[in-house]
mmCIF file of C-alpha atoms and ligand atoms in Angstrom:
data_model
loop_
_atom_site.group_PDB
_atom_site.id
_atom_site.type_symbol
_atom_site.label_atom_id
_atom_site.label_comp_id
_atom_site.label_asym_id
_atom_site.label_seq_id
_atom_site.Cartn_x
_atom_site.Cartn_y
_atom_site.Cartn_z
ATOM 1 C CA MET L 10 83.609 11.193 16.895
ATOM 2 C CA GLU L 11 80.761 8.742 17.157
ATOM 3 C CA GLU L 12 79.245 10.882 19.864
ATOM 4 C CA ASN L 13 79.455 13.938 17.614
ATOM 5 C CA ILE L 14 77.664 12.179 14.791
ATOM 6 C CA LYS L 15 74.918 11.007 17.114
ATOM 7 C CA GLU L 16 74.450 14.501 18.422
ATOM 8 C CA VAL L 17 74.229 16.000 14.919
ATOM 9 C CA LEU L 18 71.656 13.381 13.944
ATOM 10 C CA ALA L 19 69.610 13.976 17.104
ATOM 11 C CA ASN L 20 69.621 17.735 16.453
ATOM 12 C CA PHE L 21 68.621 17.204 12.877
ATOM 13 C CA GLU L 22 65.726 14.938 13.834
ATOM 14 C CA SER L 23 64.267 17.393 16.283
ATOM 15 C CA GLU L 24 64.677 20.284 13.817
ATOM 16 C CA ILE L 25 63.085 18.507 10.899
ATOM 17 C CA LYS L 26 59.969 17.869 12.959
ATOM 18 C CA GLU L 27 59.558 21.629 13.219
ATOM 19 C CA ALA L 28 60.156 22.235 9.517
ATOM 20 C CA THR L 29 56.636 22.768 8.185
ATOM 21 C CA ASP L 30 57.330 24.647 4.963
ATOM 22 C CA LEU L 31 59.614 24.326 1.975
ATOM 23 C CA ASP L 32 61.823 27.271 3.046
ATOM 24 C CA LYS L 33 62.609 25.720 6.408
ATOM 25 C CA ILE L 34 63.447 22.408 4.762
ATOM 26 C CA GLU L 35 65.817 24.127 2.355
ATOM 27 C CA LYS L 36 67.492 25.926 5.283
ATOM 28 C CA LEU L 37 67.978 22.619 7.044
ATOM 29 C CA ARG L 38 69.543 21.129 3.928
ATOM 30 C CA VAL L 39 72.018 24.007 3.780
ATOM 31 C CA ASN L 40 72.725 23.807 7.534
ATOM 32 C CA TYR L 41 73.498 20.089 7.427
ATOM 33 C CA LEU L 42 74.605 19.192 3.906
ATOM 34 C CA GLY L 43 75.791 22.569 2.579
ATOM 35 C CA LYS L 44 79.429 23.633 2.220
ATOM 36 C CA LYS L 45 79.587 24.853 5.798
ATOM 37 C CA GLY L 46 77.012 22.407 7.050
ATOM 38 C CA GLU L 47 77.290 20.100 10.051
ATOM 39 C CA ILE L 48 77.923 16.953 8.027
ATOM 40 C CA THR L 49 80.490 18.674 5.831
ATOM 41 C CA THR L 50 82.270 19.894 8.954
ATOM 42 C CA LEU L 51 82.302 16.344 10.335
ATOM 43 C CA LYS L 52 83.715 15.031 7.070
ATOM 44 C CA LYS L 53 86.486 17.594 7.260
ATOM 45 C CA SER L 54 87.343 16.606 10.794
ATOM 46 C CA ILE L 55 88.102 13.017 9.655
ATOM 47 C CA ALA L 56 91.524 14.248 8.629
ATOM 48 C CA LYS L 57 92.397 14.766 12.253
ATOM 49 C CA LEU L 58 91.660 11.132 13.181
ATOM 50 C CA SER L 59 94.094 8.281 13.382
ATOM 51 C CA LYS L 60 94.428 5.792 10.516
ATOM 52 C CA GLU L 61 92.468 3.143 12.409
ATOM 53 C CA GLU L 62 89.612 5.434 13.299
ATOM 54 C CA LYS L 63 89.185 6.951 9.820
ATOM 55 C CA PRO L 64 87.320 4.138 7.981
ATOM 56 C CA GLN L 65 84.751 3.665 10.776
ATOM 57 C CA ALA L 66 84.156 7.421 11.147
ATOM 58 C CA GLY L 67 83.826 7.840 7.370
ATOM 59 C CA LYS L 68 81.252 5.087 7.236
ATOM 60 C CA LEU L 69 79.201 6.550 10.058
ATOM 61 C CA ILE L 70 79.267 10.034 8.567
ATOM 62 C CA ASN L 71 78.178 8.709 5.176
ATOM 63 C CA GLU L 72 75.318 6.842 6.752
ATOM 64 C CA ALA L 73 74.261 9.922 8.670
ATOM 65 C CA SER L 74 74.505 12.014 5.522
ATOM 66 C CA LYS L 75 72.293 9.587 3.585
ATOM 67 C CA LYS L 76 69.829 9.445 6.421
ATOM 68 C CA ILE L 77 69.561 13.237 6.473
ATOM 69 C CA GLU L 78 69.240 13.437 2.726
ATOM 70 C CA LYS L 79 66.440 10.875 2.707
ATOM 71 C CA ALA L 80 64.617 12.529 5.580
ATOM 72 C CA LEU L 81 64.807 15.930 3.833
ATOM 73 C CA GLU L 82 63.434 14.432 0.649
ATOM 74 C CA GLU L 83 60.553 12.711 2.434
ATOM 75 C CA LYS L 84 59.686 15.846 4.354
ATOM 76 C CA ASN L 85 59.793 17.822 1.123
ATOM 77 C CA GLU L 86 57.281 15.441 -0.508
ATOM 78 C CA GLU L 87 55.056 15.503 2.556
ATOM 79 C CA VAL L 88 54.910 19.329 2.673
ATOM 80 C CA LYS L 89 54.245 19.541 -1.078
ATOM 81 C CA ALA L 90 51.400 17.026 -0.798
ATOM 82 C CA ASN L 91 49.895 19.011 2.067
ATOM 83 C CA LEU L 92 50.061 22.228 0.093
ATOM 84 C CA LEU L 93 48.299 20.604 -2.847
ATOM 85 C CA LYS L 94 45.624 19.188 -0.584
ATOM 86 C CA LYS L 95 45.002 22.607 0.948
ATOM 87 C CA LYS L 96 44.821 24.196 -2.507
ATOM 88 C CA VAL L 97 42.298 21.633 -3.758
ATOM 89 C CA GLU L 98 40.235 22.115 -0.637
ATOM 90 C CA ALA L 99 40.236 25.896 -1.038
ATOM 91 C CA GLU L 100 39.154 25.677 -4.671
ATOM 92 C CA LYS L 101 36.411 23.096 -4.095
ATOM 93 C CA ILE L 102 32.994 24.138 -5.458
ATOM 94 C CA ASP L 103 29.982 23.133 -3.390
ATOM 95 C CA VAL L 104 27.369 22.406 -6.021
ATOM 96 C CA THR L 105 24.696 22.074 -3.343
ATOM 97 C CA ALA L 106 25.364 25.540 -1.967
ATOM 98 C CA HIS L 107 22.301 27.769 -1.802
ATOM 99 C CA PHE L 108 22.325 31.185 -3.366
ATOM 100 C CA ASP L 109 19.534 33.677 -3.821
ATOM 101 C CA LYS L 110 18.290 33.460 -7.383
ATOM 102 C CA ALA L 111 16.244 36.256 -8.831
ATOM 103 C CA HIS L 112 12.639 35.147 -8.556
ATOM 104 C CA SER L 113 11.178 34.291 -11.948
ATOM 105 C CA GLY L 114 7.432 34.315 -12.458
ATOM 106 C CA HIS L 115 5.290 32.247 -14.818
ATOM 107 C CA LEU L 116 2.044 32.483 -16.730
ATOM 108 C CA ALA L 117 -1.132 32.631 -14.664
ATOM 109 C CA VAL L 118 -3.205 29.418 -14.554
ATOM 110 C CA ILE L 119 -5.826 30.959 -16.807
ATOM 111 C CA ASN L 120 -3.252 31.884 -19.464
ATOM 112 C CA GLN L 121 -1.667 28.452 -19.220
ATOM 113 C CA THR L 122 -5.108 26.937 -19.770
ATOM 114 C CA MET L 123 -5.789 29.178 -22.772
ATOM 115 C CA GLU L 124 -2.456 28.249 -24.340
ATOM 116 C CA GLU L 125 -3.126 24.572 -23.745
ATOM 117 C CA LEU L 126 -6.567 24.849 -25.356
ATOM 118 C CA GLU L 127 -5.185 26.759 -28.334
ATOM 119 C CA SER L 128 -2.481 24.193 -28.914
ATOM 120 C CA ILE L 129 -5.019 21.327 -28.791
ATOM 121 C CA PHE L 130 -7.079 23.069 -31.466
ATOM 122 C CA GLN L 131 -4.001 23.952 -33.500
ATOM 123 C CA ASN L 132 -3.100 20.274 -33.549
ATOM 124 C CA MET L 133 -6.595 19.633 -34.896
ATOM 125 C CA GLY L 134 -5.922 22.041 -37.765
ATOM 126 C CA PHE L 135 -7.590 25.205 -36.423
ATOM 127 C CA ASP L 136 -6.257 28.733 -36.897
ATOM 128 C CA VAL L 137 -5.811 30.814 -33.734
ATOM 129 C CA VAL L 138 -7.227 34.329 -34.128
ATOM 130 C CA GLU L 139 -7.081 37.313 -31.768
ATOM 131 C CA GLY L 140 -9.825 39.880 -31.426
ATOM 132 C CA PRO L 141 -10.651 43.123 -29.593
ATOM 133 C CA GLU L 142 -12.088 43.237 -26.073
ATOM 134 C CA VAL L 143 -13.905 46.455 -26.915
ATOM 135 C CA ASP L 144 -16.317 45.733 -29.750
ATOM 136 C CA THR L 145 -19.417 47.067 -31.499
ATOM 137 C CA VAL L 146 -23.089 46.383 -30.776
ATOM 138 C CA LYS L 147 -23.369 45.388 -34.421
ATOM 139 C CA TYR L 148 -20.792 42.577 -34.157
ATOM 140 C CA VAL L 149 -21.683 41.517 -30.630
ATOM 141 C CA PHE L 150 -25.478 41.441 -31.021
ATOM 142 C CA ASP L 151 -27.007 42.619 -34.341
ATOM 143 C CA ASP L 152 -25.078 40.461 -36.799
ATOM 144 C CA LEU L 153 -25.391 37.538 -34.403
ATOM 145 C CA ASN L 154 -29.172 37.636 -34.895
ATOM 146 C CA SER L 155 -29.821 38.767 -31.372
ATOM 147 C CA PRO L 156 -33.321 40.332 -31.087
ATOM 148 C CA LYS L 157 -33.499 43.984 -29.980
ATOM 149 C CA ASP L 158 -35.177 42.947 -26.718
ATOM 150 C CA HIS L 159 -32.706 40.177 -25.819
ATOM 151 C CA PRO L 160 -31.914 40.443 -22.075
ATOM 152 C CA ALA L 161 -28.142 40.228 -22.696
ATOM 153 C CA ARG L 162 -28.387 43.603 -24.465
ATOM 154 C CA SER L 163 -29.528 45.437 -21.360
ATOM 155 C CA THR L 164 -27.150 47.631 -19.417
ATOM 156 C CA SER L 165 -27.766 45.484 -16.367
ATOM 157 C CA ASP L 166 -25.988 42.626 -18.185
ATOM 158 C CA THR L 167 -23.427 44.321 -20.396
ATOM 159 C CA PHE L 168 -20.918 47.168 -19.922
ATOM 160 C CA TYR L 169 -21.514 49.856 -22.561
ATOM 161 C CA ILE L 170 -18.984 52.531 -23.541
ATOM 162 C CA ASN L 171 -21.720 54.290 -25.563
ATOM 163 C CA ASP L 172 -24.780 53.212 -27.609
ATOM 164 C CA GLU L 173 -22.663 51.469 -30.223
ATOM 165 C CA ILE L 174 -19.538 50.351 -28.379
ATOM 166 C CA LEU L 175 -19.259 47.938 -25.460
ATOM 167 C CA LEU L 176 -16.966 45.532 -23.624
ATOM 168 C CA ARG L 177 -17.668 42.236 -25.352
ATOM 169 C CA PRO L 178 -19.829 39.953 -23.178
ATOM 170 C CA HIS L 179 -18.796 36.910 -25.243
ATOM 171 C CA THR L 180 -16.228 35.972 -27.878
ATOM 172 C CA SER L 181 -18.973 35.190 -30.444
ATOM 173 C CA SER L 182 -18.406 38.564 -32.123
ATOM 174 C CA MET L 183 -15.220 36.929 -33.444
ATOM 175 C CA GLN L 184 -17.441 34.649 -35.546
ATOM 176 C CA ILE L 185 -18.696 37.728 -37.392
ATOM 177 C CA ARG L 186 -15.254 39.290 -37.844
ATOM 178 C CA VAL L 187 -13.774 36.088 -39.226
ATOM 179 C CA MET L 188 -16.743 35.281 -41.494
ATOM 180 C CA LYS L 189 -16.641 38.816 -42.924
ATOM 181 C CA GLU L 190 -12.894 39.010 -43.303
ATOM 182 C CA CYS L 191 -11.632 35.498 -44.064
ATOM 183 C CA LYS L 192 -11.900 33.154 -47.024
ATOM 184 C CA LEU L 193 -13.937 29.973 -46.793
ATOM 185 C CA PRO L 194 -13.576 27.318 -45.518
ATOM 186 C CA ILE L 195 -13.142 28.608 -41.956
ATOM 187 C CA LYS L 196 -11.702 26.641 -39.060
ATOM 188 C CA MET L 197 -10.735 28.978 -36.221
ATOM 189 C CA VAL L 198 -10.545 29.426 -32.465
ATOM 190 C CA SER L 199 -10.261 32.731 -30.629
ATOM 191 C CA ALA L 200 -9.658 33.035 -26.896
ATOM 192 C CA GLY L 201 -9.707 36.054 -24.643
ATOM 193 C CA ARG L 202 -11.320 38.132 -21.927
ATOM 194 C CA VAL L 203 -15.054 38.868 -21.797
ATOM 195 C CA PHE L 204 -17.017 41.138 -19.465
ATOM 196 C CA ARG L 205 -20.454 40.895 -17.861
ATOM 197 C CA ASN L 206 -22.213 42.930 -15.229
ATOM 198 C CA ASP L 207 -22.274 40.029 -12.725
ATOM 199 C CA GLU L 208 -21.916 40.014 -8.956
ATOM 200 C CA VAL L 209 -18.772 38.205 -7.802
ATOM 201 C CA ASP L 210 -19.383 34.793 -6.228
ATOM 202 C CA ALA L 211 -17.827 31.326 -6.302
ATOM 203 C CA THR L 212 -18.865 30.741 -9.926
ATOM 204 C CA HIS L 213 -19.183 34.294 -11.321
ATOM 205 C CA SER L 214 -16.756 37.107 -12.067
ATOM 206 C CA PRO L 215 -17.425 40.332 -14.053
ATOM 207 C CA MET L 216 -14.350 39.487 -16.119
ATOM 208 C CA PHE L 217 -13.731 35.963 -17.298
ATOM 209 C CA HIS L 218 -12.426 34.097 -20.358
ATOM 210 C CA GLN L 219 -13.956 32.320 -23.299
ATOM 211 C CA LEU L 220 -12.676 30.396 -26.272
ATOM 212 C CA GLU L 221 -14.793 30.669 -29.402
ATOM 213 C CA CYS L 222 -14.685 27.982 -32.061
ATOM 214 C CA LEU L 223 -16.089 28.322 -35.576
ATOM 215 C CA VAL L 224 -16.123 25.973 -38.560
ATOM 216 C CA VAL L 225 -17.820 26.918 -41.835
ATOM 217 C CA ASP L 226 -17.652 24.751 -44.939
ATOM 218 C CA GLU L 227 -19.843 22.726 -47.254
ATOM 219 C CA LYS L 228 -21.588 19.800 -45.547
ATOM 220 C CA VAL L 229 -20.606 20.674 -41.954
ATOM 221 C CA SER L 230 -22.984 18.820 -39.629
ATOM 222 C CA MET L 231 -23.859 18.314 -35.971
ATOM 223 C CA ALA L 232 -21.799 15.095 -36.148
ATOM 224 C CA ASN L 233 -18.700 17.216 -36.857
ATOM 225 C CA LEU L 234 -19.527 19.417 -33.869
ATOM 226 C CA LYS L 235 -19.872 16.392 -31.563
ATOM 227 C CA ALA L 236 -16.693 14.754 -32.876
ATOM 228 C CA THR L 237 -14.730 17.990 -32.388
ATOM 229 C CA LEU L 238 -16.058 18.446 -28.838
ATOM 230 C CA GLU L 239 -15.371 14.865 -27.856
ATOM 231 C CA THR L 240 -11.832 14.891 -29.271
ATOM 232 C CA PHE L 241 -10.927 18.111 -27.516
ATOM 233 C CA ILE L 242 -12.513 17.173 -24.142
ATOM 234 C CA LYS L 243 -10.608 13.851 -24.101
ATOM 235 C CA GLU L 244 -7.395 15.616 -25.127
ATOM 236 C CA MET L 245 -7.811 18.130 -22.278
ATOM 237 C CA PHE L 246 -9.125 15.890 -19.493
ATOM 238 C CA GLY L 247 -8.317 12.295 -20.450
ATOM 239 C CA ASP L 248 -10.378 9.377 -21.752
ATOM 240 C CA ASP L 249 -12.545 8.947 -18.636
ATOM 241 C CA MET L 250 -14.288 12.280 -19.108
ATOM 242 C CA LYS L 251 -17.870 11.927 -20.387
ATOM 243 C CA LEU L 252 -19.970 14.631 -22.074
ATOM 244 C CA ARG L 253 -23.675 15.358 -21.639
ATOM 245 C CA TYR L 254 -25.564 17.382 -24.246
ATOM 246 C CA ARG L 255 -28.607 19.448 -23.233
ATOM 247 C CA PRO L 256 -30.838 21.338 -25.661
ATOM 248 C CA HIS L 257 -30.581 25.096 -25.284
ATOM 249 C CA HIS L 258 -31.305 28.355 -27.102
ATOM 250 C CA PHE L 259 -28.933 30.916 -28.574
ATOM 251 C CA PRO L 260 -30.070 33.501 -31.166
ATOM 252 C CA PHE L 261 -27.035 32.733 -33.353
ATOM 253 C CA THR L 262 -27.206 28.912 -33.478
ATOM 254 C CA GLU L 263 -29.981 26.540 -34.473
ATOM 255 C CA PRO L 264 -30.221 23.934 -33.063
ATOM 256 C CA SER L 265 -28.302 24.945 -29.917
ATOM 257 C CA LEU L 266 -26.952 22.944 -27.047
ATOM 258 C CA GLU L 267 -25.067 23.155 -23.789
ATOM 259 C CA VAL L 268 -22.462 20.637 -22.673
ATOM 260 C CA ASP L 269 -21.657 19.344 -19.202
ATOM 261 C CA VAL L 270 -18.764 17.020 -18.290
ATOM 262 C CA THR L 271 -18.234 14.382 -15.585
ATOM 263 C CA CYS L 272 -17.802 16.006 -12.160
ATOM 264 C CA PRO L 273 -14.020 16.108 -11.579
ATOM 265 C CA ILE L 274 -14.415 15.786 -7.791
ATOM 266 C CA CYS L 275 -16.495 12.566 -7.567
ATOM 267 C CA LYS L 276 -15.791 11.298 -11.114
ATOM 268 C CA GLY L 277 -19.519 11.002 -11.786
ATOM 269 C CA LYS L 278 -20.608 9.194 -8.616
ATOM 270 C CA GLY L 279 -22.433 12.197 -7.178
ATOM 271 C CA CYS L 280 -21.129 14.507 -4.442
ATOM 272 C CA PRO L 281 -22.101 17.791 -2.729
ATOM 273 C CA SER L 282 -20.057 19.916 -5.164
ATOM 274 C CA CYS L 283 -22.065 18.668 -8.187
ATOM 275 C CA GLY L 284 -25.375 18.580 -6.281
ATOM 276 C CA ASN L 285 -25.263 14.759 -6.462
ATOM 277 C CA THR L 286 -25.780 14.793 -10.227
ATOM 278 C CA GLY L 287 -22.317 13.470 -11.157
ATOM 279 C CA TRP L 288 -22.064 16.277 -13.770
ATOM 280 C CA SER L 289 -20.138 19.536 -13.430
ATOM 281 C CA MET L 290 -21.646 22.909 -14.302
ATOM 282 C CA GLU L 291 -22.012 23.714 -18.008
ATOM 283 C CA LEU L 292 -18.691 24.111 -19.754
ATOM 284 C CA LEU L 293 -19.815 25.442 -23.071
ATOM 285 C CA GLY L 294 -22.647 26.494 -25.353
ATOM 286 C CA GLY L 295 -22.762 25.767 -29.041
ATOM 287 C CA GLY L 296 -24.760 24.658 -32.054
ATOM 288 C CA MET L 297 -25.128 24.935 -35.821
ATOM 289 C CA VAL L 298 -24.511 28.474 -37.084
ATOM 290 C CA HIS L 299 -27.916 30.104 -37.761
ATOM 291 C CA PRO L 300 -28.488 30.629 -41.536
ATOM 292 C CA LYS L 301 -29.312 34.288 -40.856
ATOM 293 C CA VAL L 302 -25.869 34.795 -39.271
ATOM 294 C CA LEU L 303 -24.207 33.283 -42.345
ATOM 295 C CA GLU L 304 -26.259 35.578 -44.588
ATOM 296 C CA ASN L 305 -25.424 38.633 -42.405
ATOM 297 C CA CYS L 306 -21.777 37.897 -43.233
ATOM 298 C CA GLY L 307 -22.406 37.426 -46.939
ATOM 299 C CA ILE L 308 -22.135 33.629 -46.902
ATOM 300 C CA ASP L 309 -24.574 31.558 -48.995
ATOM 301 C CA SER L 310 -26.495 29.559 -46.381
ATOM 302 C CA GLU L 311 -27.846 27.184 -49.052
ATOM 303 C CA LYS L 312 -24.344 26.069 -49.909
ATOM 304 C CA TYR L 313 -22.509 26.447 -46.606
ATOM 305 C CA THR L 314 -23.223 25.309 -43.058
ATOM 306 C CA GLY L 315 -21.197 25.691 -39.908
ATOM 307 C CA PHE L 316 -20.930 24.932 -36.229
ATOM 308 C CA ALA L 317 -19.776 27.165 -33.424
ATOM 309 C CA PHE L 318 -19.263 26.916 -29.713
ATOM 310 C CA GLY L 319 -17.983 29.113 -26.919
ATOM 311 C CA LEU L 320 -16.445 27.579 -23.861
ATOM 312 C CA GLY L 321 -15.679 29.022 -20.471
ATOM 313 C CA VAL L 322 -11.903 28.882 -20.041
ATOM 314 C CA ASP L 323 -12.193 29.592 -16.301
ATOM 315 C CA ARG L 324 -14.551 26.646 -15.920
ATOM 316 C CA ILE L 325 -12.192 24.427 -17.885
ATOM 317 C CA ALA L 326 -9.406 25.413 -15.457
ATOM 318 C CA MET L 327 -11.692 24.799 -12.470
ATOM 319 C CA VAL L 328 -12.632 21.324 -13.736
ATOM 320 C CA LYS L 329 -9.050 20.494 -14.675
ATOM 321 C CA TYR L 330 -7.570 21.475 -11.303
ATOM 322 C CA GLY L 331 -10.613 20.664 -9.112
ATOM 323 C CA LEU L 332 -11.128 24.290 -7.995
ATOM 324 C CA ASP L 333 -14.408 25.145 -6.284
ATOM 325 C CA ASP L 334 -14.097 28.944 -6.442
ATOM 326 C CA ILE L 335 -13.412 31.098 -9.525
ATOM 327 C CA ARG L 336 -12.002 33.858 -7.281
ATOM 328 C CA LEU L 337 -8.886 31.733 -6.680
ATOM 329 C CA LEU L 338 -7.928 32.481 -10.280
ATOM 330 C CA TYR L 339 -7.939 36.253 -9.714
ATOM 331 C CA ASP L 340 -6.916 36.762 -6.076
ATOM 332 C CA ASN L 341 -3.175 36.712 -6.825
ATOM 333 C CA ASP L 342 -2.489 34.711 -3.682
ATOM 334 C CA LYS L 343 1.084 33.466 -4.036
ATOM 335 C CA ARG L 344 0.297 30.273 -2.116
ATOM 336 C CA PHE L 345 -2.174 29.389 -4.867
ATOM 337 C CA ILE L 346 -0.250 30.730 -7.873
ATOM 338 C CA GLU L 347 2.947 28.912 -6.941
ATOM 339 C CA GLN L 348 1.222 25.539 -7.258
ATOM 340 C CA PHE L 349 1.048 25.854 -11.041
HETATM 341 N N1 LIG W 421 -21.693 33.046 -26.805
HETATM 342 C C1 LIG W 421 -22.367 32.028 -26.043
HETATM 343 C C2 LIG W 421 -22.235 32.382 -24.539
HETATM 344 O O1 LIG W 421 -21.483 33.252 -24.220
HETATM 345 C C3 LIG W 421 -21.787 30.675 -26.286
HETATM 346 C C4 LIG W 421 -21.958 30.203 -27.688
HETATM 347 C C5 LIG W 421 -20.948 30.385 -28.625
HETATM 348 C C6 LIG W 421 -23.101 29.549 -28.088
HETATM 349 C C7 LIG W 421 -21.119 29.926 -29.934
HETATM 350 C C8 LIG W 421 -23.293 29.108 -29.357
HETATM 351 C C9 LIG W 421 -22.243 29.291 -30.290
HETATM 352 O O2 LIG W 421 -22.882 31.767 -23.723
#
């Protein structure tokens, strides 16, 4: 009898090692502990034993039965745990996994710069106005007090559609539109494309961008112009940026000036890119609105004064990002564009 029990146990142990899924474990349970199972058969055979042998055999069979039951239970747990582990593993999400996103573009540097400029002026209380790129000779030159023989009027400088219509060579025509159409006081900026018959080189392009600024009110002075320029330049470039004013001439402002800023490459020390002057190329032209221009727009020049300036947005971008060639802004080279 003892031998039989040992044999059953040995068989069970080798079979349970092979049982790797819940079905096989259940089969084993039936084969050993079920109604016709090995252990049950052993229990039945006790009846055939002598009185003396019975208690010992019963004890051994019970022990074996418990052992088998425990082993089945443990194996069951083990297989269930493994299944769960495999399931978790299969459902794991790798958050670092790479997938091909659709490529999304962004605004060009020049448009970013224009938006930045507009928002600086908006914060200073200016209205942002949009105007046409194709404009009239009247608004672009005549009403701006430009003499008939002014060189900018020639076809070698400006692109004409016909005798009266042209591609605007500056945004100053927006001064006229706004003064004619809007109520006083005026505080506006207007940015956009302008066109000139220029050869392409490192600092020139036949299409570039300007931002026009105009303020008209009672008692507007040169001090207001300087304060506005200084506030905006510091806002755009930081406190270290210095401004230099040079006298100049424009038909539509009197007095007129041009403004340079600290060279962004050498920070004013002098370097080859600024010709050792420490100042970058002119950023803007401006001045006090000429009384004749005010009168052309029906504004009483005895009562009202104004200042205006037009700045080169491309040059602002070049100073801001330390670019030495305007063509970078228009070449559409991805290696350049992607840096912004
Ligand atoms: N329109 C001038 C230019 O293109 C700049 C300017 C604007 C000057 C307003 C004075 C006032 O150079």
